[in-house]
PDB file of C-alpha atoms in Angstrom:
ATOM      1  CA  MET A   1       0.000   0.000   0.000  1.00 42.00           C
ATOM      2  CA  GLN A   2       1.384   3.384  -1.001  1.00 48.00           C
ATOM      3  CA  LEU A   3       0.951   6.623   0.869  1.00 47.00           C
ATOM      4  CA  PRO A   4      -1.038   9.226  -1.099  1.00 50.00           C
ATOM      5  CA  VAL A   5       1.738  11.792  -0.605  1.00 53.00           C
ATOM      6  CA  ASP A   6       5.227  12.422  -1.913  1.00 58.00           C
ATOM      7  CA  VAL A   7       7.192  11.098   1.070  1.00 57.00           C
ATOM      8  CA  LYS A   8      10.596  11.658  -0.525  1.00 59.00           C
ATOM      9  CA  GLY A   9       9.664  15.248  -1.280  1.00 57.00           C
ATOM     10  CA  LEU A  10       8.594  15.768   2.320  1.00 61.00           C
ATOM     11  CA  LEU A  11      11.821  14.275   3.659  1.00 58.00           C
ATOM     12  CA  ASP A  12      13.813  16.571   1.411  1.00 56.00           C
ATOM     13  CA  GLU A  13      11.729  19.552   2.464  1.00 53.00           C
ATOM     14  CA  LEU A  14      11.868  18.963   6.209  1.00 59.00           C
ATOM     15  CA  THR A  15      15.513  19.804   6.799  1.00 57.00           C
ATOM     16  CA  ASP A  16      14.852  21.864   9.914  1.00 66.00           C
ATOM     17  CA  ILE A  17      16.326  19.173  12.143  1.00 73.00           C
ATOM     18  CA  ASN A  18      19.766  19.526  10.542  1.00 76.00           C
ATOM     19  CA  THR A  19      19.611  23.287  10.999  1.00 82.00           C
ATOM     20  CA  ALA A  20      18.314  22.898  14.556  1.00 83.00           C
ATOM     21  CA  ARG A  21      21.230  20.636  15.504  1.00 82.00           C
ATOM     22  CA  GLU A  22      23.623  23.468  14.652  1.00 87.00           C
ATOM     23  CA  THR A  23      21.519  26.269  16.099  1.00 92.00           C
ATOM     24  CA  SER A  24      23.023  27.904  19.161  1.00 94.00           C
ATOM     25  CA  VAL A  25      20.984  27.834  22.357  1.00 96.00           C
ATOM     26  CA  SER A  26      21.834  30.005  25.348  1.00 96.00           C
ATOM     27  CA  VAL A  27      20.314  29.450  28.788  1.00 97.00           C
ATOM     28  CA  SER A  28      21.206  30.931  32.152  1.00 96.00           C
ATOM     29  CA  VAL A  29      20.046  29.256  35.337  1.00 97.00           C
ATOM     30  CA  TYR A  30      19.903  31.664  38.278  1.00 96.00           C
ATOM     31  CA  VAL A  31      19.728  30.013  41.676  1.00 96.00           C
ATOM     32  CA  ASP A  32      18.283  31.580  44.793  1.00 93.00           C
ATOM     33  CA  GLU A  33      20.201  30.130  47.735  1.00 91.00           C
ATOM     34  CA  ALA A  34      16.881  29.814  49.573  1.00 89.00           C
ATOM     35  CA  ALA A  35      15.504  27.414  46.938  1.00 91.00           C
ATOM     36  CA  PRO A  36      15.148  23.705  47.847  1.00 90.00           C
ATOM     37  CA  VAL A  37      18.335  21.780  47.125  1.00 92.00           C
ATOM     38  CA  GLU A  38      16.568  18.958  45.266  1.00 93.00           C
ATOM     39  CA  LEU A  39      14.786  21.466  43.021  1.00 94.00           C
ATOM     40  CA  VAL A  40      18.052  23.213  42.187  1.00 95.00           C
ATOM     41  CA  ALA A  41      19.731  19.908  41.346  1.00 95.00           C
ATOM     42  CA  HIS A  42      16.874  18.817  39.099  1.00 96.00           C
ATOM     43  CA  VAL A  43      16.747  22.057  37.107  1.00 96.00           C
ATOM     44  CA  ARG A  44      20.526  22.103  36.655  1.00 96.00           C
ATOM     45  CA  ASN A  45      20.469  18.528  35.369  1.00 96.00           C
ATOM     46  CA  ALA A  46      17.502  19.218  33.080  1.00 96.00           C
ATOM     47  CA  PHE A  47      19.418  21.993  31.313  1.00 96.00           C
ATOM     48  CA  ALA A  48      22.748  20.178  31.151  1.00 94.00           C
ATOM     49  CA  SER A  49      23.755  19.339  27.584  1.00 90.00           C
ATOM     50  CA  SER A  50      26.797  17.913  25.868  1.00 87.00           C
ATOM     51  CA  SER A  51      26.035  19.760  22.638  1.00 88.00           C
ATOM     52  CA  PRO A  52      28.778  22.176  21.539  1.00 91.00           C
ATOM     53  CA  HIS A  53      26.021  24.537  20.389  1.00 92.00           C
ATOM     54  CA  VAL A  54      24.538  24.961  23.886  1.00 94.00           C
ATOM     55  CA  ARG A  55      25.750  27.568  26.364  1.00 95.00           C
ATOM     56  CA  MET A  56      24.369  26.982  29.832  1.00 95.00           C
ATOM     57  CA  THR A  57      25.576  28.915  32.839  1.00 94.00           C
ATOM     58  CA  VAL A  58      24.603  28.602  36.493  1.00 94.00           C
ATOM     59  CA  THR A  59      24.804  31.683  38.718  1.00 93.00           C
ATOM     60  CA  TYR A  60      23.647  32.373  42.262  1.00 92.00           C
ATOM     61  CA  LEU A  61      21.403  35.388  42.684  1.00 89.00           C
ATOM     62  CA  ASP A  62      22.733  38.275  44.715  1.00 82.00           C
ATOM     63  CA  ASP A  63      22.250  42.015  45.001  1.00 74.00           C
ATOM     64  CA  ALA A  64      24.700  42.587  42.135  1.00 81.00           C
ATOM     65  CA  PHE A  65      22.567  40.593  39.674  1.00 87.00           C
ATOM     66  CA  VAL A  66      23.311  41.398  36.024  1.00 89.00           C
ATOM     67  CA  PRO A  67      21.323  39.591  33.306  1.00 92.00           C
ATOM     68  CA  HIS A  68      22.853  38.149  30.144  1.00 92.00           C
ATOM     69  CA  PRO A  69      20.948  39.982  27.391  1.00 94.00           C
ATOM     70  CA  THR A  70      21.950  37.461  24.707  1.00 95.00           C
ATOM     71  CA  ASP A  71      20.228  34.508  26.405  1.00 96.00           C
ATOM     72  CA  ASP A  72      17.327  32.793  24.688  1.00 97.00           C
ATOM     73  CA  VAL A  73      15.710  32.084  28.040  1.00 97.00           C
ATOM     74  CA  ALA A  74      16.540  32.457  31.709  1.00 97.00           C
ATOM     75  CA  VAL A  75      15.491  30.074  34.465  1.00 97.00           C
ATOM     76  CA  ILE A  76      15.221  31.352  38.020  1.00 97.00           C
ATOM     77  CA  VAL A  77      15.084  28.675  40.700  1.00 96.00           C
ATOM     78  CA  ALA A  78      13.277  30.652  43.355  1.00 93.00           C
ATOM     79  CA  GLY A  79      13.018  30.729  47.097  1.00 85.00           C
ATOM     80  CA  ALA A  80      10.161  32.409  48.965  1.00 78.00           C
ATOM     81  CA  ASN A  81      11.525  35.952  48.861  1.00 78.00           C
ATOM     82  CA  GLY A  82      11.321  38.945  46.559  1.00 79.00           C
ATOM     83  CA  ARG A  83      14.638  38.333  44.865  1.00 89.00           C
ATOM     84  CA  ALA A  84      13.137  36.203  42.085  1.00 92.00           C
ATOM     85  CA  GLY A  85      10.635  38.919  41.168  1.00 92.00           C
ATOM     86  CA  LYS A  86      13.295  41.623  40.926  1.00 92.00           C
ATOM     87  CA  SER A  87      15.586  39.390  38.869  1.00 94.00           C
ATOM     88  CA  ALA A  88      12.791  38.355  36.483  1.00 94.00           C
ATOM     89  CA  GLU A  89      11.866  42.005  36.033  1.00 94.00           C
ATOM     90  CA  ALA A  90      15.472  42.872  35.123  1.00 94.00           C
ATOM     91  CA  LEU A  91      15.575  40.010  32.624  1.00 96.00           C
ATOM     92  CA  ARG A  92      12.351  41.052  30.937  1.00 95.00           C
ATOM     93  CA  ALA A  93      13.690  44.606  30.707  1.00 95.00           C
ATOM     94  CA  VAL A  94      16.543  43.420  28.460  1.00 96.00           C
ATOM     95  CA  GLY A  95      14.251  41.182  26.383  1.00 96.00           C
ATOM     96  CA  VAL A  96      15.054  37.802  27.941  1.00 97.00           C
ATOM     97  CA  PRO A  97      12.039  35.589  28.782  1.00 96.00           C
ATOM     98  CA  ALA A  98      12.309  34.516  32.410  1.00 96.00           C
ATOM     99  CA  MET A  99      10.844  31.323  33.850  1.00 97.00           C
ATOM    100  CA  VAL A 100      10.533  31.259  37.650  1.00 96.00           C
ATOM    101  CA  VAL A 101      10.626  27.668  38.927  1.00 96.00           C
ATOM    102  CA  THR A 102       9.385  26.994  42.441  1.00 93.00           C
ATOM    103  CA  LEU A 103       7.693  24.492  44.729  1.00 89.00           C
ATOM    104  CA  ASN A 104       5.818  27.332  46.460  1.00 87.00           C
ATOM    105  CA  PRO A 105       4.189  29.419  43.710  1.00 88.00           C
ATOM    106  CA  GLY A 106       1.866  31.296  46.052  1.00 87.00           C
ATOM    107  CA  GLU A 107       4.643  32.419  48.392  1.00 88.00           C
ATOM    108  CA  VAL A 108       6.981  33.345  45.551  1.00 90.00           C
ATOM    109  CA  ALA A 109       4.280  35.376  43.805  1.00 90.00           C
ATOM    110  CA  ALA A 110       3.311  37.176  47.015  1.00 90.00           C
ATOM    111  CA  ALA A 111       6.941  37.971  47.848  1.00 91.00           C
ATOM    112  CA  ALA A 112       7.478  39.397  44.367  1.00 92.00           C
ATOM    113  CA  VAL A 113       4.427  41.650  44.704  1.00 92.00           C
ATOM    114  CA  GLU A 114       5.615  42.844  48.099  1.00 92.00           C
ATOM    115  CA  ALA A 115       9.004  43.663  46.558  1.00 89.00           C
ATOM    116  CA  GLY A 116       7.271  45.711  43.852  1.00 92.00           C
ATOM    117  CA  ALA A 117       8.169  43.330  41.016  1.00 92.00           C
ATOM    118  CA  GLU A 118       5.117  41.206  40.226  1.00 93.00           C
ATOM    119  CA  ILE A 119       5.787  38.059  38.184  1.00 94.00           C
ATOM    120  CA  PRO A 120       3.322  37.283  35.349  1.00 93.00           C
ATOM    121  CA  ASP A 121       1.274  34.210  36.272  1.00 86.00           C
ATOM    122  CA  GLY A 122       2.347  32.312  33.175  1.00 92.00           C
ATOM    123  CA  ASP A 123       6.033  32.691  34.080  1.00 95.00           C
ATOM    124  CA  ILE A 124       5.729  30.956  37.459  1.00 94.00           C
ATOM    125  CA  ILE A 125       6.343  27.263  36.862  1.00 94.00           C
ATOM    126  CA  SER A 126       5.566  24.676  39.508  1.00 91.00           C
ATOM    127  CA  PRO A 127       4.929  20.916  39.431  1.00 89.00           C
ATOM    128  CA  LEU A 128       1.691  21.557  41.364  1.00 77.00           C
ATOM    129  CA  ARG A 129      -1.553  22.613  39.735  1.00 63.00           C
ATOM    130  CA  GLU A 130      -2.723  24.144  42.991  1.00 59.00           C
ATOM    131  CA  GLU A 131      -0.941  25.554  45.990  1.00 57.00           C
ATOM    132  CA  VAL A 132      -0.850  23.206  48.986  1.00 54.00           C
ATOM    133  CA  GLU A 133      -0.222  23.900  52.638  1.00 51.00           C
ATOM    134  CA  VAL A 134       2.106  20.959  53.290  1.00 51.00           C
ATOM    135  CA  GLU A 135       5.581  20.374  51.934  1.00 54.00           C
ATOM    136  CA  ILE A 136       5.622  17.966  49.002  1.00 65.00           C
ATOM    137  CA  ALA A 137       8.158  15.277  48.274  1.00 72.00           C
ATOM    138  CA  PHE A 138      10.213  15.950  45.179  1.00 81.00           C
ATOM    139  CA  ASP A 139       9.868  12.455  43.705  1.00 85.00           C
ATOM    140  CA  SER A 140       9.890  11.137  40.132  1.00 88.00           C
ATOM    141  CA  GLU A 141       6.231  12.025  39.579  1.00 89.00           C
ATOM    142  CA  THR A 142       6.778  15.588  40.772  1.00 90.00           C
ATOM    143  CA  ALA A 143       9.892  15.911  38.621  1.00 93.00           C
ATOM    144  CA  ALA A 144       8.034  14.671  35.523  1.00 93.00           C
ATOM    145  CA  ALA A 145       5.231  17.190  36.090  1.00 93.00           C
ATOM    146  CA  LEU A 146       7.779  19.982  36.442  1.00 95.00           C
ATOM    147  CA  ASP A 147       9.566  18.936  33.250  1.00 96.00           C
ATOM    148  CA  GLU A 148       6.270  18.941  31.363  1.00 95.00           C
ATOM    149  CA  ARG A 149       5.439  22.485  32.480  1.00 96.00           C
ATOM    150  CA  MET A 150       8.944  23.832  31.897  1.00 97.00           C
ATOM    151  CA  GLY A 151       8.827  22.323  28.414  1.00 97.00           C
ATOM    152  CA  ARG A 152       5.440  23.809  27.594  1.00 96.00           C
ATOM    153  CA  TRP A 153       6.655  27.233  28.688  1.00 97.00           C
ATOM    154  CA  ILE A 154       9.738  27.095  26.449  1.00 97.00           C
ATOM    155  CA  VAL A 155       7.684  25.849  23.487  1.00 96.00           C
ATOM    156  CA  SER A 156       5.344  28.829  23.896  1.00 95.00           C
ATOM    157  CA  VAL A 157       7.986  31.559  24.322  1.00 95.00           C
ATOM    158  CA  CYS A 158      10.773  30.233  22.068  1.00 94.00           C
ATOM    159  CA  ARG A 159       8.884  28.966  19.046  1.00 91.00           C
ATOM    160  CA  ALA A 160      11.650  29.871  16.611  1.00 91.00           C
ATOM    161  CA  LYS A 161      14.139  27.662  18.480  1.00 94.00           C
ATOM    162  CA  ARG A 162      11.809  25.097  20.014  1.00 93.00           C
ATOM    163  CA  LEU A 163      13.225  22.242  17.911  1.00 91.00           C
ATOM    164  CA  ALA A 164      16.782  23.203  18.841  1.00 92.00           C
ATOM    165  CA  PHE A 165      15.761  23.140  22.502  1.00 95.00           C
ATOM    166  CA  ALA A 166      14.184  19.682  22.123  1.00 93.00           C
ATOM    167  CA  ILE A 167      17.326  18.291  20.500  1.00 91.00           C
ATOM    168  CA  ALA A 168      19.525  19.798  23.221  1.00 93.00           C
ATOM    169  CA  PHE A 169      17.364  18.971  26.265  1.00 95.00           C
ATOM    170  CA  PRO A 170      15.501  15.614  26.371  1.00 94.00           C
ATOM    171  CA  PHE A 171      12.820  16.866  28.787  1.00 96.00           C
ATOM    172  CA  MET A 172      11.619  19.156  25.977  1.00 96.00           C
ATOM    173  CA  ARG A 173      10.733  16.368  23.555  1.00 95.00           C
ATOM    174  CA  ARG A 174       7.324  15.301  24.825  1.00 96.00           C
ATOM    175  CA  PRO A 175       5.994  18.866  25.358  1.00 96.00           C
ATOM    176  CA  LEU A 176       7.054  19.804  21.823  1.00 96.00           C
ATOM    177  CA  ALA A 177       5.550  16.631  20.366  1.00 95.00           C
ATOM    178  CA  LYS A 178       2.262  17.311  22.176  1.00 95.00           C
ATOM    179  CA  ASP A 179       2.218  20.850  20.821  1.00 95.00           C
ATOM    180  CA  ILE A 180       2.734  19.505  17.292  1.00 93.00           C
ATOM    181  CA  ILE A 181      -0.125  17.029  17.798  1.00 92.00           C
ATOM    182  CA  GLN A 182      -2.473  19.729  19.067  1.00 91.00           C
ATOM    183  CA  VAL A 183      -1.752  22.040  16.128  1.00 91.00           C
ATOM    184  CA  THR A 184      -2.148  19.262  13.534  1.00 89.00           C
ATOM    185  CA  SER A 185      -5.331  17.908  15.124  1.00 85.00           C
ATOM    186  CA  LEU A 186      -6.903  21.359  15.009  1.00 85.00           C
ATOM    187  CA  GLU A 187      -5.834  21.759  11.369  1.00 85.00           C
ATOM    188  CA  ASN A 188      -7.463  18.461  10.444  1.00 80.00           C
ATOM    189  CA  ALA A 189     -10.579  19.351  12.403  1.00 78.00           C
ATOM    190  CA  GLY A 190     -10.744  22.524  10.317  1.00 79.00           C
ATOM    191  CA  VAL A 191     -10.436  20.476   7.126  1.00 76.00           C
ATOM    192  CA  GLY A 192     -13.398  18.417   8.349  1.00 64.00           C
ATOM    193  CA  LEU A 193     -15.547  21.548   8.416  1.00 63.00           C
ATOM    194  CA  ILE A 194     -14.939  22.325   4.741  1.00 64.00           C
ATOM    195  CA  PRO A 195     -17.387  20.701   2.279  1.00 57.00           C
ATOM    196  CA  PHE A 196     -15.513  18.419  -0.135  1.00 52.00           C
ATOM    197  CA  VAL A 197     -16.349  15.851  -2.737  1.00 47.00           C
ATOM    198  CA  PRO A 198     -16.639  12.636  -0.671  1.00 52.00           C
ATOM    199  CA  GLY A 199     -13.149  11.297   0.015  1.00 52.00           C
ATOM    200  CA  ALA A 200     -11.333  14.376  -1.311  1.00 52.00           C
ATOM    201  CA  ASP A 201     -10.404  15.571   2.170  1.00 61.00           C
ATOM    202  CA  LEU A 202      -8.628  12.324   3.100  1.00 66.00           C
ATOM    203  CA  PRO A 203      -5.373  13.123   1.207  1.00 70.00           C
ATOM    204  CA  ILE A 204      -5.205  16.561   2.868  1.00 76.00           C
ATOM    205  CA  MET A 205      -5.672  15.112   6.345  1.00 77.00           C
ATOM    206  CA  THR A 206      -3.203  12.318   5.594  1.00 77.00           C
ATOM    207  CA  LEU A 207      -0.597  14.808   4.382  1.00 78.00           C
ATOM    208  CA  ASN A 208      -1.002  16.776   7.607  1.00 82.00           C
ATOM    209  CA  GLN A 209      -0.554  13.574   9.612  1.00 80.00           C
ATOM    210  CA  VAL A 210       2.565  12.630   7.651  1.00 79.00           C
ATOM    211  CA  LYS A 211       4.075  16.028   8.393  1.00 82.00           C
ATOM    212  CA  MET A 212       3.116  15.597  12.050  1.00 85.00           C
ATOM    213  CA  VAL A 213       4.916  12.241  12.274  1.00 82.00           C
ATOM    214  CA  LEU A 214       8.062  13.673  10.694  1.00 81.00           C
ATOM    215  CA  GLN A 215       7.962  16.695  13.014  1.00 84.00           C
ATOM    216  CA  ILE A 216       7.584  14.446  16.072  1.00 88.00           C
ATOM    217  CA  ALA A 217      10.510  12.358  14.819  1.00 85.00           C
ATOM    218  CA  ALA A 218      12.539  15.554  14.565  1.00 85.00           C
ATOM    219  CA  ALA A 219      11.524  16.523  18.120  1.00 89.00           C
ATOM    220  CA  TYR A 220      12.988  13.211  19.305  1.00 87.00           C
ATOM    221  CA  GLY A 221      16.221  13.898  17.432  1.00 82.00           C
ATOM    222  CA  GLU A 222      15.633  11.405  14.611  1.00 79.00           C
ATOM    223  CA  GLU A 223      17.268  11.924  11.231  1.00 73.00           C
ATOM    224  CA  MET A 224      15.076  12.762   8.224  1.00 66.00           C
ATOM    225  CA  CYS A 225      15.913   9.647   6.199  1.00 66.00           C
ATOM    226  CA  LYS A 226      14.290   6.574   4.667  1.00 62.00           C
ATOM    227  CA  ASP A 227      13.938   4.991   8.131  1.00 62.00           C
ATOM    228  CA  ARG A 228      11.083   7.411   8.771  1.00 61.00           C
ATOM    229  CA  ILE A 229       8.987   5.890   5.977  1.00 59.00           C
ATOM    230  CA  LYS A 230       8.156   2.747   7.957  1.00 61.00           C
ATOM    231  CA  GLU A 231       6.664   4.873  10.726  1.00 61.00           C
ATOM    232  CA  LEU A 232       4.269   6.477   8.253  1.00 61.00           C
ATOM    233  CA  ALA A 233       2.365   3.194   8.011  1.00 59.00           C
ATOM    234  CA  PHE A 234       0.711   4.252  11.254  1.00 59.00           C
ATOM    235  CA  VAL A 235      -0.580   7.361   9.498  1.00 58.00           C
ATOM    236  CA  LEU A 236      -2.250   5.170   6.884  1.00 58.00           C
ATOM    237  CA  ALA A 237      -3.845   3.088   9.612  1.00 58.00           C
ATOM    238  CA  GLY A 238      -5.191   6.188  11.336  1.00 55.00           C
ATOM    239  CA  ALA A 239      -6.397   7.691   8.046  1.00 54.00           C
ATOM    240  CA  TYR A 240      -8.425   4.662   7.041  1.00 56.00           C
ATOM    241  CA  VAL A 241      -9.825   4.230  10.546  1.00 57.00           C
ATOM    242  CA  SER A 242     -10.919   7.860  10.329  1.00 54.00           C
ATOM    243  CA  ARG A 243     -12.586   7.393   6.953  1.00 57.00           C
ATOM    244  CA  GLY A 244     -14.416   4.267   8.122  1.00 57.00           C
ATOM    245  CA  LEU A 245     -15.767   5.932  11.255  1.00 57.00           C
ATOM    246  CA  VAL A 246     -16.904   9.029   9.353  1.00 52.00           C
ATOM    247  CA  ARG A 247     -18.796   6.948   6.817  1.00 56.00           C
ATOM    248  CA  ARG A 248     -20.505   5.004   9.578  1.00 56.00           C
ATOM    249  CA  LEU A 249     -21.485   8.087  11.544  1.00 53.00           C
ATOM    250  CA  VAL A 250     -22.643  10.070   8.516  1.00 53.00           C
ATOM    251  CA  ALA A 251     -24.799   7.147   7.433  1.00 52.00           C
ATOM    252  CA  ALA A 252     -26.454   7.233  10.862  1.00 52.00           C
ATOM    253  CA  VAL A 253     -27.118  10.982  11.008  1.00 50.00           C
ATOM    254  CA  PRO A 254     -26.448  12.614   7.588  1.00 52.00           C
ATOM    255  CA  VAL A 255     -27.488  16.099   8.686  1.00 48.00           C
ATOM    256  CA  LEU A 256     -24.548  16.238  11.120  1.00 48.00           C
ATOM    257  CA  GLY A 257     -21.949  14.812   8.759  1.00 50.00           C
ATOM    258  CA  PHE A 258     -19.630  17.822   9.030  1.00 52.00           C
ATOM    259  CA  VAL A 259     -19.687  17.595  12.844  1.00 53.00           C
ATOM    260  CA  PHE A 260     -18.704  13.933  12.793  1.00 56.00           C
ATOM    261  CA  LYS A 261     -15.960  14.560  10.231  1.00 63.00           C
ATOM    262  CA  THR A 262     -14.516  17.278  12.420  1.00 69.00           C
ATOM    263  CA  GLY A 263     -14.599  15.222  15.619  1.00 67.00           C
ATOM    264  CA  VAL A 264     -13.216  12.068  14.045  1.00 68.00           C
ATOM    265  CA  ALA A 265     -10.489  14.014  12.198  1.00 72.00           C
ATOM    266  CA  TYR A 266      -9.382  15.611  15.464  1.00 75.00           C
ATOM    267  CA  GLY A 267      -9.565  12.364  17.448  1.00 74.00           C
ATOM    268  CA  THR A 268      -7.783  10.083  15.013  1.00 74.00           C
ATOM    269  CA  THR A 269      -5.035  12.631  14.335  1.00 79.00           C
ATOM    270  CA  THR A 270      -4.475  12.909  18.084  1.00 81.00           C
ATOM    271  CA  ALA A 271      -4.463   9.103  18.435  1.00 77.00           C
ATOM    272  CA  VAL A 272      -1.864   8.736  15.679  1.00 78.00           C
ATOM    273  CA  GLY A 273       0.304  11.454  17.251  1.00 83.00           C
ATOM    274  CA  TYR A 274       0.334   9.852  20.695  1.00 83.00           C
ATOM    275  CA  ALA A 275       0.970   6.450  19.123  1.00 79.00           C
ATOM    276  CA  VAL A 276       4.106   7.904  17.519  1.00 81.00           C
ATOM    277  CA  ILE A 277       5.215   9.369  20.872  1.00 87.00           C
ATOM    278  CA  GLU A 278       4.808   5.918  22.429  1.00 82.00           C
ATOM    279  CA  TYR A 279       6.765   4.453  19.533  1.00 80.00           C
ATOM    280  CA  PHE A 280       9.776   6.697  20.096  1.00 84.00           C
ATOM    281  CA  GLU A 281       9.651   6.603  23.894  1.00 86.00           C
ATOM    282  CA  GLY A 282       9.135   2.830  23.914  1.00 79.00           C
ATOM    283  CA  GLY A 283      12.305   2.004  22.029  1.00 75.00           C
ATOM    284  CA  LYS A 284      10.629   2.121  18.589  1.00 69.00           C
ATOM    285  CA  ASP A 285       8.391  -0.830  19.372  1.00 65.00           C
ATOM    286  CA  ALA A 286       5.867  -1.089  16.548  1.00 61.00           C
ATOM    287  CA  THR A 287       3.695  -3.424  18.628  1.00 64.00           C
ATOM    288  CA  GLY A 288       3.135  -0.678  21.186  1.00 60.00           C
ATOM    289  CA  VAL A 289       2.012   1.744  18.504  1.00 58.00           C
ATOM    290  CA  ALA A 290      -0.315  -0.821  16.971  1.00 62.00           C
ATOM    291  CA  ASN A 291      -1.894  -1.370  20.381  1.00 65.00           C
ATOM    292  CA  VAL A 292      -2.526   2.366  20.801  1.00 58.00           C
ATOM    293  CA  LEU A 293      -4.173   2.592  17.381  1.00 60.00           C
ATOM    294  CA  GLU A 294      -6.234  -0.503  18.130  1.00 64.00           C
ATOM    295  CA  ARG A 295      -7.528   1.068  21.341  1.00 60.00           C
ATOM    296  CA  ALA A 296      -8.360   4.263  19.454  1.00 57.00           C
ATOM    297  CA  THR A 297     -10.237   2.246  16.833  1.00 57.00           C
ATOM    298  CA  GLU A 298     -12.219   0.392  19.500  1.00 59.00           C
ATOM    299  CA  ALA A 299     -13.171   3.661  21.199  1.00 53.00           C
ATOM    300  CA  GLY A 300     -14.254   5.193  17.903  1.00 52.00           C
ATOM    301  CA  THR A 301     -16.285   2.116  17.007  1.00 53.00           C
ATOM    302  CA  LYS A 302     -18.149   2.300  20.317  1.00 55.00           C
ATOM    303  CA  ILE A 303     -18.972   5.950  19.648  1.00 49.00           C
ATOM    304  CA  ALA A 304     -20.209   5.071  16.168  1.00 48.00           C
ATOM    305  CA  GLY A 305     -22.378   2.291  17.555  1.00 51.00           C
ATOM    306  CA  ALA A 306     -23.898   4.549  20.192  1.00 53.00           C
ATOM    307  CA  VAL A 307     -24.740   7.178  17.567  1.00 48.00           C
ATOM    308  CA  GLN A 308     -26.367   4.603  15.318  1.00 49.00           C
ATOM    309  CA  GLU A 309     -28.557   3.359  18.155  1.00 55.00           C
ATOM    310  CA  LYS A 310     -29.899   6.869  18.725  1.00 51.00           C
ATOM    311  CA  ALA A 311     -30.045   7.900  15.077  1.00 47.00           C
ATOM    312  CA  ALA A 312     -33.663   6.859  14.609  1.00 48.00           C
ATOM    313  CA  ILE A 313     -34.682   9.328  17.330  1.00 51.00           C
ATOM    314  CA  VAL A 314     -32.213  12.150  16.654  1.00 47.00           C
ATOM    315  CA  ALA A 315     -32.179  12.318  12.847  1.00 48.00           C
ATOM    316  CA  PRO A 316     -35.866  13.197  12.267  1.00 52.00           C
ATOM    317  CA  ARG A 317     -35.723  15.978  14.848  1.00 50.00           C
ATOM    318  CA  LEU A 318     -32.525  17.426  13.355  1.00 43.00           C
ATOM    319  CA  SER A 319     -33.873  17.247   9.823  1.00 47.00           C
ATOM    320  CA  GLU A 320     -37.022  19.076  10.918  1.00 52.00           C
ATOM    321  CA  ALA A 321     -35.003  21.753  12.730  1.00 45.00           C
ATOM    322  CA  PHE A 322     -32.680  22.378   9.765  1.00 41.00           C
ATOM    323  CA  SER A 323     -35.587  22.581   7.328  1.00 48.00           C
ATOM    324  CA  GLU A 324     -37.353  25.376   9.259  1.00 50.00           C
TER     325      GLU A 324
END
């Protein structure tokens, strides 16, 4: 079975990974001596890189703080005092995005306000979704949550160099891949809203999914070569699952065909994307990816069956409403 896209052309076109490998990345980590030791150690290790194109410095905050204006980003590991707020303010003043990492976001934010240097909410990064009164253990689960949020922040503020960051710092890979999946899923959902000749939208959605797979491969540091072609078989699987579900749902309730196309396009694109993440993070185990796609197919089939059961009741009412 052949993909309905020019794979070789795409591989030749997507050369960003080679450029990203040679793109310079500059990060300064500023440490407040009042910050928890385990948090400091984790952040330092997260931004350690053996790449010759990465410049990472670690500096302790003091009253003589001077920002590096050429940095791409700055990371402040904060204690519960106003020093982080003042330092972040100085960094923003010279055009350097500043992430403030803490285990006590409420205290750090309040201390910054008291010092007259409020920190924007989006720049305070913590592994906790909500502030808690008790001290938390900095375990593997907490560290993973922190990595996810640090990665999302860098993806949002450093979009031009986000691939270079992912290649340099492994904790960045999953957040970047998830961002790629979200963007592609929304694009395919948009394609589902556009009226096409039946089947004409499938090549467009498939092309978007192929690009998504190659971009995720790049985020995980994979070369753009013929080895990527075998992974695109999962795109075909997702594309034909999508087409089958749409046909089944549209047959049940024709008046809402565009809604079903949109939902299925979004869902199957997302399923394919996360299957590819599992593939790369699971040691390129094709069985694991196949299992993810199988679960997505089963879930979609259940939805289709439920819609069909209710179609006899829903369809006449919808047809009457749309005809008024």
